[in-house]
Coordinates of C-alpha atoms in Angstrom, one line a residue:
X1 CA 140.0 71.5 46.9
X2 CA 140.8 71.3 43.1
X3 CA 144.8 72.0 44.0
X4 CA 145.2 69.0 46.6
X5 CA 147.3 67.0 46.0
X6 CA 145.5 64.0 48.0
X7 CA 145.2 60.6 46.6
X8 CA 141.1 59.9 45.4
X9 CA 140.5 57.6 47.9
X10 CA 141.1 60.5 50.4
X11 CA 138.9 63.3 48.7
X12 CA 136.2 60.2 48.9
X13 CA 136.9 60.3 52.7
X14 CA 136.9 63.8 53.0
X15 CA 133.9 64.1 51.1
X16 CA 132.1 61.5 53.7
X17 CA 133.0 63.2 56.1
X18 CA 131.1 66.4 55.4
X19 CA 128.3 64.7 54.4
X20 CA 128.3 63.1 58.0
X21 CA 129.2 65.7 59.9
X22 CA 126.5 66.9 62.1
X23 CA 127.3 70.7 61.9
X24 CA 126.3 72.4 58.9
X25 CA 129.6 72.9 56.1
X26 CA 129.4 75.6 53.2
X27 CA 132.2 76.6 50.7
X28 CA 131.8 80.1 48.6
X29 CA 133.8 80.7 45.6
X30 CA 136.0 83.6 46.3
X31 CA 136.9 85.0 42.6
X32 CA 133.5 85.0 41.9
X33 CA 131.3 88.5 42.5
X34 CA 129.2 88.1 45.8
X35 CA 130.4 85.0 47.0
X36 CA 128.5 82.5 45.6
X37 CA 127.9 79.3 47.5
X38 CA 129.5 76.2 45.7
X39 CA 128.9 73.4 48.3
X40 CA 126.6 72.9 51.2
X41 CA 126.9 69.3 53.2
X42 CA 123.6 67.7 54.4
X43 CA 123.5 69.2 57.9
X44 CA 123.7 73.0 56.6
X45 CA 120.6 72.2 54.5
X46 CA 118.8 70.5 57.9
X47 CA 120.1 73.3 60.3
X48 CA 118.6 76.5 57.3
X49 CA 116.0 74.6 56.0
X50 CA 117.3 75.2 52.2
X51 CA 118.4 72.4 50.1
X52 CA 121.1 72.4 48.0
X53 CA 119.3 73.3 44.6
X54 CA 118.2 76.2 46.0
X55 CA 120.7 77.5 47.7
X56 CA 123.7 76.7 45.4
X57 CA 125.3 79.9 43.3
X58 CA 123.6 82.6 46.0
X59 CA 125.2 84.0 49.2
X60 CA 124.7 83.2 52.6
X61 CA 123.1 86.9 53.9
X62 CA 120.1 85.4 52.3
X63 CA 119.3 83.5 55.7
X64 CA 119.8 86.9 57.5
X65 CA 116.1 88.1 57.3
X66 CA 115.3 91.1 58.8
X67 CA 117.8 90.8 61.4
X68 CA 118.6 94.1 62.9
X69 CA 122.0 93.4 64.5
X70 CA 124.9 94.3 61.8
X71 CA 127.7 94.4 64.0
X72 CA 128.1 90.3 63.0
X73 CA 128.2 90.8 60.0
X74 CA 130.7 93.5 59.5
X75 CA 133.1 91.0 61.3
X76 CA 132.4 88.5 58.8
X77 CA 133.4 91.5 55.7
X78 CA 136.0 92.4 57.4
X79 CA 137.5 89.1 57.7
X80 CA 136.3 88.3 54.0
X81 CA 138.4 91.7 52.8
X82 CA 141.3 90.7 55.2
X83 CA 141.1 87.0 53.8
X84 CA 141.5 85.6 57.8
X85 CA 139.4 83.2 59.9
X86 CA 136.7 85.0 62.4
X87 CA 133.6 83.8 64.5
X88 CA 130.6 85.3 64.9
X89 CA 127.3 84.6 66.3
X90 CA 124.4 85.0 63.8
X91 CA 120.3 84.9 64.0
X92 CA 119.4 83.8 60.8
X93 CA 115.9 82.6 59.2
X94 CA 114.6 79.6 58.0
X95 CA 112.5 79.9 54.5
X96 CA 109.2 79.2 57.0
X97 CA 110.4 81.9 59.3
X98 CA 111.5 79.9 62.0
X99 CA 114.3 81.6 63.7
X100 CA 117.8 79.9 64.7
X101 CA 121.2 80.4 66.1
X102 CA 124.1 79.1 64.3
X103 CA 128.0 79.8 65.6
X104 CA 129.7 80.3 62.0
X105 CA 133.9 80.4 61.6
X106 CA 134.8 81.2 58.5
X107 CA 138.6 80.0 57.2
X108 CA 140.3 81.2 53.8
X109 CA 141.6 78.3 51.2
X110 CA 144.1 79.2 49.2
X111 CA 146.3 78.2 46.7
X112 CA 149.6 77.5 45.6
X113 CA 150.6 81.1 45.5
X114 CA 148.8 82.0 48.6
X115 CA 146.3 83.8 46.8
X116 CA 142.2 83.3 48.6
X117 CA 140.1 81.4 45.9
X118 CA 137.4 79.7 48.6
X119 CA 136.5 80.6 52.3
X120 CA 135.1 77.6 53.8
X121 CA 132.3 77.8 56.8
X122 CA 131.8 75.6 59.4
X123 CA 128.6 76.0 61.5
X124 CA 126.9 74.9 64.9
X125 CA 123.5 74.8 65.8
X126 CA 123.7 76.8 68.8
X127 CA 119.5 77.9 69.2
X128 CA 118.9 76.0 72.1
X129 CA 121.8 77.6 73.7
X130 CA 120.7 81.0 72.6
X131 CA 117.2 80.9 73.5
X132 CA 117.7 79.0 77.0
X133 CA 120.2 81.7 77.7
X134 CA 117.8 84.8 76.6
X135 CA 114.4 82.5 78.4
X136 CA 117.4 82.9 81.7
X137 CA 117.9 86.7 81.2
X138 CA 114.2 86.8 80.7
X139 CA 113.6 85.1 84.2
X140 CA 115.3 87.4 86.1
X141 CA 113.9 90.3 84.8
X142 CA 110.8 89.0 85.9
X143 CA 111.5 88.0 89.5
X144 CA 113.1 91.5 89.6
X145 CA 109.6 92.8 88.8
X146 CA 107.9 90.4 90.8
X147 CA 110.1 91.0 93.9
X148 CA 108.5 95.2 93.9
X149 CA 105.0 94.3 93.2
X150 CA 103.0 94.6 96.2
X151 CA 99.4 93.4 94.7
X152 CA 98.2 89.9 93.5
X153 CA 96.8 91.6 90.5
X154 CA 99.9 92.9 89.8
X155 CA 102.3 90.1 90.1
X156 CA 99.5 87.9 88.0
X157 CA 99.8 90.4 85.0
X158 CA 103.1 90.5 85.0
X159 CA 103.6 86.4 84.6
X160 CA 100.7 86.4 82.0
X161 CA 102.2 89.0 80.1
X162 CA 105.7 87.6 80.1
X163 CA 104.8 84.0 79.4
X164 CA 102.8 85.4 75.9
X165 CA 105.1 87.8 75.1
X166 CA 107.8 85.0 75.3
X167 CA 106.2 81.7 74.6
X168 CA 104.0 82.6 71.8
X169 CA 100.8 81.0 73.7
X170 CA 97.3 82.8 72.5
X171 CA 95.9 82.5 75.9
X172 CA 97.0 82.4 79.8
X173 CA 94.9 81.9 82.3
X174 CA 95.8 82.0 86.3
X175 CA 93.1 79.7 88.4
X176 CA 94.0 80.6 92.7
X177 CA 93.1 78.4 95.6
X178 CA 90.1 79.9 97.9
X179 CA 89.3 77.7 100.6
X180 CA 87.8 74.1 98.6
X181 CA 87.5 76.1 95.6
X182 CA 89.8 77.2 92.3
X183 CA 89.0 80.0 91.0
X184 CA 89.6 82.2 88.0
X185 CA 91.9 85.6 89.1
X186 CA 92.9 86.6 85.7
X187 CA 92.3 86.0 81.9
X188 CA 95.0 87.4 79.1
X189 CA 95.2 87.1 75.4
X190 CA 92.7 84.8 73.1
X191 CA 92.0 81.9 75.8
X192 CA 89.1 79.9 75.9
X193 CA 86.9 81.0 78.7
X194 CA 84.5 78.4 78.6
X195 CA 87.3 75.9 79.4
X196 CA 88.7 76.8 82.3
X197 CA 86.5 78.1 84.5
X198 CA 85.6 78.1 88.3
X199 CA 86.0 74.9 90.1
X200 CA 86.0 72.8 92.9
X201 CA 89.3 71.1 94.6
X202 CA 87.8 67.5 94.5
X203 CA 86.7 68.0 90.7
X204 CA 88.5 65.9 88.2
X205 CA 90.2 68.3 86.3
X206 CA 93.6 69.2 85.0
X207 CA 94.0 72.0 87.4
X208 CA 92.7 70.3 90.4
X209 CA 95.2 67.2 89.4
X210 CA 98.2 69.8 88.6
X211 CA 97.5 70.4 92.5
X212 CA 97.7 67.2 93.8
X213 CA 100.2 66.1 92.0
X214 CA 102.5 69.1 92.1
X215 CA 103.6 68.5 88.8
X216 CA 103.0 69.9 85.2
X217 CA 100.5 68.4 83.1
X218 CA 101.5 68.9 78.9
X219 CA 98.5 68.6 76.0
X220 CA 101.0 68.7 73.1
X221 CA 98.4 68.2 70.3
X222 CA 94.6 68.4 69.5
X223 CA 92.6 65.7 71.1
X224 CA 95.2 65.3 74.1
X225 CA 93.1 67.3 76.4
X226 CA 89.8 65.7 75.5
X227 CA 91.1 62.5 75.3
X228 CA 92.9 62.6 78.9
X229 CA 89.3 64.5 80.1
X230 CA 86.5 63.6 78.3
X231 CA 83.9 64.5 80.6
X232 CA 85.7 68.3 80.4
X233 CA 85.1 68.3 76.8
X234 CA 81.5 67.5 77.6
X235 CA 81.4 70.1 80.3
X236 CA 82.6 72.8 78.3
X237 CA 80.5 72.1 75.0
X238 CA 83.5 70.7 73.2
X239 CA 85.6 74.2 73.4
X240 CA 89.2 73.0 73.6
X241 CA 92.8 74.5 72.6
X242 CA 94.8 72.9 70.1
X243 CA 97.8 72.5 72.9
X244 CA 97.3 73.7 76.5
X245 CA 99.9 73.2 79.7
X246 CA 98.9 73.4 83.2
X247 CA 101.5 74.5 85.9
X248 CA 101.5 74.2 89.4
X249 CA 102.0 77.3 91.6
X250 CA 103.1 76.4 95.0
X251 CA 104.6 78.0 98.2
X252 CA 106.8 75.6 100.5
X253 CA 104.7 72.4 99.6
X254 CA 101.1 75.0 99.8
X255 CA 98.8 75.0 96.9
X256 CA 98.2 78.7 95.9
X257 CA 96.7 78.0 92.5
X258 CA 97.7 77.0 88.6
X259 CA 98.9 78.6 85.7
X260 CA 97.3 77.6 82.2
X261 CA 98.6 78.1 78.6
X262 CA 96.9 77.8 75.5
X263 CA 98.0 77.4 71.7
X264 CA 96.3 77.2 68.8
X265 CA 99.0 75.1 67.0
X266 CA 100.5 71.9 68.4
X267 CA 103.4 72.9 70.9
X268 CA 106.1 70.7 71.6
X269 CA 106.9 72.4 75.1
X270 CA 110.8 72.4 74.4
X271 CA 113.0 70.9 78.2
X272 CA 114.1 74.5 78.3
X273 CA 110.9 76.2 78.2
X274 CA 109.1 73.9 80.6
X275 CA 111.5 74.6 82.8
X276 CA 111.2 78.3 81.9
X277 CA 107.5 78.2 82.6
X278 CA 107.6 76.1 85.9
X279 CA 110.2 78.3 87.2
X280 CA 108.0 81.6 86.3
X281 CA 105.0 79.5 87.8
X282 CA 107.2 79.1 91.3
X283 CA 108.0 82.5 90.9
X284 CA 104.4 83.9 90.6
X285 CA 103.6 81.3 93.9
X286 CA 106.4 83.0 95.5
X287 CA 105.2 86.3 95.0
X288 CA 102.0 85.7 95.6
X289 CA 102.9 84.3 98.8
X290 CA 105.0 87.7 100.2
X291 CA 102.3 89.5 98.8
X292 CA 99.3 87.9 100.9
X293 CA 102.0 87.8 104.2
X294 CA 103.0 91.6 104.0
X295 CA 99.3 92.2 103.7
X296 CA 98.7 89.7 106.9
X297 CA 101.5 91.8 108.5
X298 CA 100.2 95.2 107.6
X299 CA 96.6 94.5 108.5
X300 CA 98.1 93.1 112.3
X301 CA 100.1 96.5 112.2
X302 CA 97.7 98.6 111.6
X303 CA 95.3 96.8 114.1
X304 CA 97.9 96.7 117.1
X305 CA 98.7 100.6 115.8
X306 CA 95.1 101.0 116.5
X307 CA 94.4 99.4 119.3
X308 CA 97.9 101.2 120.7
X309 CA 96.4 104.3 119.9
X310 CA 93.5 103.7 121.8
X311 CA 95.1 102.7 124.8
X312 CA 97.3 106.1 124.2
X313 CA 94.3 108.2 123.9
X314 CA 92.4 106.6 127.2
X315 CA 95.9 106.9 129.2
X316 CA 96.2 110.6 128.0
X317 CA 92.6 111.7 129.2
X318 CA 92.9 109.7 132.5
X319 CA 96.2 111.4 132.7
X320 CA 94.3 114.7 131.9
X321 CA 91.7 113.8 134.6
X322 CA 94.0 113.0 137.1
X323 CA 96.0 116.2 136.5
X324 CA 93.1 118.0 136.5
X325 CA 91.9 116.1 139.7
X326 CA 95.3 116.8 141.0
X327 CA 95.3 120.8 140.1
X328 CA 92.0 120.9 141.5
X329 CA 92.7 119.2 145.3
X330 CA 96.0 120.6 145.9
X331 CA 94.2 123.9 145.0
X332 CA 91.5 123.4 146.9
X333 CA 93.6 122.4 149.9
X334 CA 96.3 125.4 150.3
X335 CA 93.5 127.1 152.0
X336 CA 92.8 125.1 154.9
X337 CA 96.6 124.8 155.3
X338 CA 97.4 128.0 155.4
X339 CA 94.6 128.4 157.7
X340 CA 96.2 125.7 160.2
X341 CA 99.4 127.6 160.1
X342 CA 97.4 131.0 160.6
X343 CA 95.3 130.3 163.3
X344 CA 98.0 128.1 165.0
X345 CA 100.8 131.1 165.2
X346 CA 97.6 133.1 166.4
X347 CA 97.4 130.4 169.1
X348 CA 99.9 130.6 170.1
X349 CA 100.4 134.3 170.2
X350 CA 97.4 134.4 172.1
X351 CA 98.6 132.2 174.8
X352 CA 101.3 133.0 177.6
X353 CA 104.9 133.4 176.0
X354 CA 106.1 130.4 178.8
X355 CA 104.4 127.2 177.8
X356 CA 105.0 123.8 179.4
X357 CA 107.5 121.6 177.1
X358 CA 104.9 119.4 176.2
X359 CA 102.4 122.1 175.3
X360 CA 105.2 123.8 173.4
X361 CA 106.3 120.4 171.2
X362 CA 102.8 120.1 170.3
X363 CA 102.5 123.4 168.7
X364 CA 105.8 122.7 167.3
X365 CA 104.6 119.3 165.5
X366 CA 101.3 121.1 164.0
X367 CA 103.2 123.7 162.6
X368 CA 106.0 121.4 161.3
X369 CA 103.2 119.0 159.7
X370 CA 101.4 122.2 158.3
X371 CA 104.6 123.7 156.7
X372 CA 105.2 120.0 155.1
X373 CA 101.9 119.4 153.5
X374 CA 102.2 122.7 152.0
X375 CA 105.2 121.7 150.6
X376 CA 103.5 118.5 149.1
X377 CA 101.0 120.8 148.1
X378 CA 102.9 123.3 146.2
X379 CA 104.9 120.1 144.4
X380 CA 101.6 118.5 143.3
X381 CA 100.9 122.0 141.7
X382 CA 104.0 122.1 139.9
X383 CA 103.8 118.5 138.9
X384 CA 100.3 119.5 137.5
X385 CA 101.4 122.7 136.0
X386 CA 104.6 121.4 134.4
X387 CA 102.3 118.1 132.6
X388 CA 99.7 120.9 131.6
X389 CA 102.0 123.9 130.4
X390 CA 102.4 123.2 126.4
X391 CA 105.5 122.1 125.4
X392 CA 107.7 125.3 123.4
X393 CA 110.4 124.0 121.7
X394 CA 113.9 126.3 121.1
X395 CA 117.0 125.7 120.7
X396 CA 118.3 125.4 124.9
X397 CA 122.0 126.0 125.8
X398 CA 122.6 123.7 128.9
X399 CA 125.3 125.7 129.9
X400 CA 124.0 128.9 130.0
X401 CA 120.9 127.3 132.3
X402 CA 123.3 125.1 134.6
X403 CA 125.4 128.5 135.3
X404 CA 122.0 130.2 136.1
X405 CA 121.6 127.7 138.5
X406 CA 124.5 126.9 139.7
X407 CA 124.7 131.3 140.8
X408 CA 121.5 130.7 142.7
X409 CA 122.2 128.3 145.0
X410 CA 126.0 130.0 145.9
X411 CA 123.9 133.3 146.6
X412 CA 121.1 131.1 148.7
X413 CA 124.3 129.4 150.5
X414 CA 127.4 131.3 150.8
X415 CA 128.7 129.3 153.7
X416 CA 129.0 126.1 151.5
X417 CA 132.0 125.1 150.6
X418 CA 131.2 123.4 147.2
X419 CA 134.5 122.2 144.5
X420 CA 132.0 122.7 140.9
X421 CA 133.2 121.0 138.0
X422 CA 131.0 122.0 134.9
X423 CA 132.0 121.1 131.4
X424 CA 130.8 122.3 128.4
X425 CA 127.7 121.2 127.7
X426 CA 125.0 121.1 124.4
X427 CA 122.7 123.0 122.7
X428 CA 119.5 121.1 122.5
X429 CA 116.1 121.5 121.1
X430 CA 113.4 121.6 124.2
X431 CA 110.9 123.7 126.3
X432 CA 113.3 126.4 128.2
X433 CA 111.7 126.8 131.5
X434 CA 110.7 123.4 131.7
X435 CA 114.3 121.8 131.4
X436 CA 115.4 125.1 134.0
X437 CA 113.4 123.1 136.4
X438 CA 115.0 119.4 135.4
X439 CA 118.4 121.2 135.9
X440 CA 117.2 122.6 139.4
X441 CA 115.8 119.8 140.6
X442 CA 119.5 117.7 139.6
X443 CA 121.7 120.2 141.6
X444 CA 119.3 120.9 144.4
X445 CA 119.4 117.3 145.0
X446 CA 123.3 117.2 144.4
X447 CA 123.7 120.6 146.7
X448 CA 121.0 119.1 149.6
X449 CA 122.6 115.6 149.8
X450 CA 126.0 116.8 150.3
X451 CA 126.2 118.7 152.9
X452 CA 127.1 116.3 155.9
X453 CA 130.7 116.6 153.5
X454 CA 133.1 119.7 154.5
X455 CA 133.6 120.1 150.9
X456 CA 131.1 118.7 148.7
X457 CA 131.7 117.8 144.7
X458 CA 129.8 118.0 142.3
X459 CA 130.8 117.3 138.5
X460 CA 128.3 118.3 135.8
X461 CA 129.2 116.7 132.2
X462 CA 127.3 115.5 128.5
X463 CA 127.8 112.4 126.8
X464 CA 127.5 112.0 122.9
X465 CA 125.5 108.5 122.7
X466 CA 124.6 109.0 118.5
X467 CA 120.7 109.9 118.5
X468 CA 120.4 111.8 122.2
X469 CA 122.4 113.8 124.7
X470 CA 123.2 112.4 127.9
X471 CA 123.9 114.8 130.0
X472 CA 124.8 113.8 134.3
X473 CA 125.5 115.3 137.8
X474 CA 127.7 113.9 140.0
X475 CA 128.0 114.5 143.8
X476 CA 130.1 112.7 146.4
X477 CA 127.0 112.9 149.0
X478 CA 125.2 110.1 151.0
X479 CA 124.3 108.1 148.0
X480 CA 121.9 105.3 147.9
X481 CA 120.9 101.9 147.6
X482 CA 120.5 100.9 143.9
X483 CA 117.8 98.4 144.5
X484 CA 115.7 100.9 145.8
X485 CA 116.8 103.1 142.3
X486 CA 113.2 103.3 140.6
X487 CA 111.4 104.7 143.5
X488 CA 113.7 108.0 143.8
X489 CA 111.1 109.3 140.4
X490 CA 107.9 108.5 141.9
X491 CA 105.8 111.4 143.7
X492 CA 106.3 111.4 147.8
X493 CA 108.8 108.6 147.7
X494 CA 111.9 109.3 150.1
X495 CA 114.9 106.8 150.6
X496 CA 115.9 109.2 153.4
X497 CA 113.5 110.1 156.9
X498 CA 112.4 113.6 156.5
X499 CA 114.2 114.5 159.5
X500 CA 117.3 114.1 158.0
X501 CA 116.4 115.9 155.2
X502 CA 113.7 118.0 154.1
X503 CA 111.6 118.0 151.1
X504 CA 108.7 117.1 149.6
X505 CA 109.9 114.1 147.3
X506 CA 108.0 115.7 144.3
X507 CA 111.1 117.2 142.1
X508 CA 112.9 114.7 140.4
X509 CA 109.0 112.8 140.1
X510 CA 108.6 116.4 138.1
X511 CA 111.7 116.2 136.7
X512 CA 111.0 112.4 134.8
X513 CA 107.5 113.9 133.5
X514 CA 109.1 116.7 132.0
X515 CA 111.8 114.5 130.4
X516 CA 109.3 112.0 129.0
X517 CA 107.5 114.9 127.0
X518 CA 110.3 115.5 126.0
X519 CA 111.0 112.0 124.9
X520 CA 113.9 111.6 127.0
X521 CA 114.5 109.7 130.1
X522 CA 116.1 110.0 133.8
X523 CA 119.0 108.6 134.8
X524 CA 120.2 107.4 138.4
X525 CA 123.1 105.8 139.6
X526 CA 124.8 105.6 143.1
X527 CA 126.0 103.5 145.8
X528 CA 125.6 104.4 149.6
X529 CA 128.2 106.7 151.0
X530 CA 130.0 106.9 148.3
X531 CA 127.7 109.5 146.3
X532 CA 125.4 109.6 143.5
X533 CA 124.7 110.0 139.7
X534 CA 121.8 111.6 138.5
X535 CA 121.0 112.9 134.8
X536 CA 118.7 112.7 132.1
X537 CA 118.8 111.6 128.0
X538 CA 117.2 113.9 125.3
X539 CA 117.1 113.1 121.8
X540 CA 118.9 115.6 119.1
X541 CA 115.8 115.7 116.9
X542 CA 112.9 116.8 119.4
X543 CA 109.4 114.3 119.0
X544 CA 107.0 116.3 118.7
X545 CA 104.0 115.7 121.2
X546 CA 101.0 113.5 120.4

């Protein structure tokens, strides 16, 4: 400034200036050793809290503190070596203690000859910046946190800890809504437990108002409170904090309960930290709120989990009895049918080898009846053996099993003239001789419904459907009605007469039992004289059975 060549009247100005100038302005004598300050304007010594006589002829690191953080200020030494402007942001201390934020750019002066005699610094107040921005990075650590807690308890800690870790309150109390009442769930630091304590809705306290209002309720300094409540101050013996704040926790316009600070000092409760604290008060509510409707949902699941395994438990034992009941009657009954078939061939051995027609279709209806309930017979059997035989899981190759079968029924019927078709087909995990008898029951039906055709077809392929096999027989046979579909898997239902062709209806009835311990299903598809499609599903990773 000494080598200006301004008029007076403009280093007056200039001086003004400065001294107006709400950012803080410092000049440091750069030919001395260290730096020493020279000038400070009015707003440095506001914004550090030094004035001028104290501050004059020492350097600037003295408002540095403790700060741990040295990467700033090697910028500014560099720049001071290189003699060139920088900016930096520093945390710096006032003589109480008080931290701040100040943006500083530094500039070189120099003179005539280009040489650096001063380096001037110009600095802004940037702590409500700073802290709003750290109070924001703060905020969404905790609703991170909050978001994985799965316990009240837990999620209340968390906000109590986070509002004195970050506030500076003594005390933090979190009151919840149960029923008419508001309780206390949780005490942390040095708060006054006499004050707030267990209450009622309709009491007139700060809590209870906080909830009817929905807004926050601020006791900046001492007497606030008592003045605003003074029956509280009577309630409560005259305990009081020197500043307290009361925010309201609610869940889509539902009270779930206050939060409560406490200070021991007067608090001025800063626009950014109220809104810091409501916001971790919302968050808390929020939480709180998940919390209690995960445990709503998880109580109903493991009720209806229950009460499903209940049901499964009585459908397996009257499953079990009926089996059992089934087992036992079909048993019980081969006897007296193979005594009707026994005794009638030695009727009818025992009577004249010419019999009227009449005499003769009788004997012929007996014995046909006889031979078909003992076919109903032996298929209740294997129904009942095939839902009692415990369920051996191996790795199956379909193929291998279809070609067994497939060789069987071409030695049982030469005369057929039958076009197969068989692709490759899946290993699977399943109970061997218990999917042997799905298979045979698919192409016996296939083989049995084809023949009125002079050259039957029959096509035997697997699908890939992502978690299970499907794996289908086609034949070109009589088909059948689709509406009439779900009854072709139920025991003893035909959707042809028995005259046309013969069977006990029991297989593919076996067949769907067998698939659904399996945890498969059946399949069935046709259309009437056009031919049918019949298969089952099987998951790649076997169930285990209950």
């Amino acid at each position: 400034m000494a080598h200006s060549t301004l008029p007076a009247v403009d280093l007056h100005l200039l001086s003004q200036a400065l001294n107006a100038s709400v950012n803080g302005a410092v000049i440091a004598d750069a030919q001395q050793p260290d730096l020493p300050i020279i000038y400070v304007n009015p707003a440095f010594e506001q914004l550090s809290g030094y004035p001028a006589s104290e501050i004059i002829g020492r350097n600037c690191r003295l408002l540095q503190g403790q700060d741990p953080n040295p990467v700033p200020r090697a910028a500014i030494r560099a720049a001071i070596r290189e003699g060139r402007s920088t900016t930096t942001l520093l945390r710096n201390y006032r003589p109480d203690g008080t931290l701040f934020y100040n943006e500083l750019t530094i500039s070189p002066i120099r003179d005539a000859a280009g040489t650096v005699t001063h380096f001037f610094g110009f600095q802004m107040d940037v702590t409500v910046r700073e802290k709003t921005s750290a109070l924001m990075i703060r905020l969404q650590a905790v609703t991170a946190q909050l978001a994985a807690v799965r316990s009240e308890q837990a999620a209340i800690d968390i906000i109590l800890g986070e509002v004195l870790d970050t506030i500076g309150a003594v005390g933090g109390t979190v009151l919840l809504v149960q029923d008419t009442d508001l309780l206390v769930a949780a005490r942390r630091g040095h708060s006054d437990a006499s004050l707030w304590q267990d209450g009622r809705l309709g009491d007139a306290t700060p809590a209870a108002d906080v909830l009817h209002s929905g807004q926050p309720l601020f006791f900046r300094d001492s007497g606030q409170l008592a003045a605003a409540y003074p029956t509280l101050e009577a309630h409560t013996g005259g305990v009081a904090a020197v500043a307290s704040a009361v925010f309201p926790m609610e869940e889509s316009g539902f009270p779930l309960g206050v939060l409560v600070l406490d200070f021991h000092e007067p608090h001025e409760f800063a626009p950014d930290e109220s809104f810091f604290l409501l916001t971790l008060a919302s968050q808390c509510a929020l939480a709180l709120s998940r919390i209690r409707l995960a445990a709503i949902v998880e109580q109903q699941v493991k009720d209806r989990t229950a009460e499903l395994q209940a049901q499964r438990e009585l459908l397996q034992a009257s499953n079990e009895a009926l089996e059992a009941f089934t087992y036992s009657v079909s048993h019980d009954l081969r006897t007296p049918v193979r005594h009707i078939i026994s005794f009638g061939d030695l009727l009818r051995r025992s009577l004249p080898e010419s019999l009227d027609e009449k005499s003769e279709r009788y004997f012929g209806i007996v014995k046909a009846a006889a031979n078909h309930l003992e076919t109903m017979i032996d298929g209740m059997l294997n129904v009942s053996r095939a839902s009692r035989q415990p369920l051996k899981a191996e790795p199956v190759k379909l193929g291998r099993v279809f070609q067994a079968v497939h060789q069987k029924v071409k030695v049982a019927q030469p005369q057929r003239q039958i076009d197969w078709q068989i692709s490759d087909l899946p290993t699977v995990m399943g109970d061997t001789e218990l999917l042997r008898r799905v298979i045979t029951a698919l192409v016996d039906n296939a083989v049995k419904y084809t023949r009125a055709r002079d050259r039957a077809l029959i096509k035997v392929w697997a699908e890939d459907r992502g978690q299970s096999w499907a794996v289908l027989v086609r034949d070109n046979g009589v088909g059948f009605n689709p509406q009439y579909g779900d009854k072709l898997f139920t025991m003893f239902q035909r959707l042809h007469r028995l005259e046309e062709y013969e069977g006990a209806a029991v297989s593919l009835a076996n067949a769907r039992r067998i698939m659904t311990r399996h945890g498969g299903t059946m399949l069935a598809e046709g259309q009437p004289g056009v031919g049918a499609t019949f298969g089952f599903t099987l998951p790649k990773v076997l169930i285990a059975e209950p």
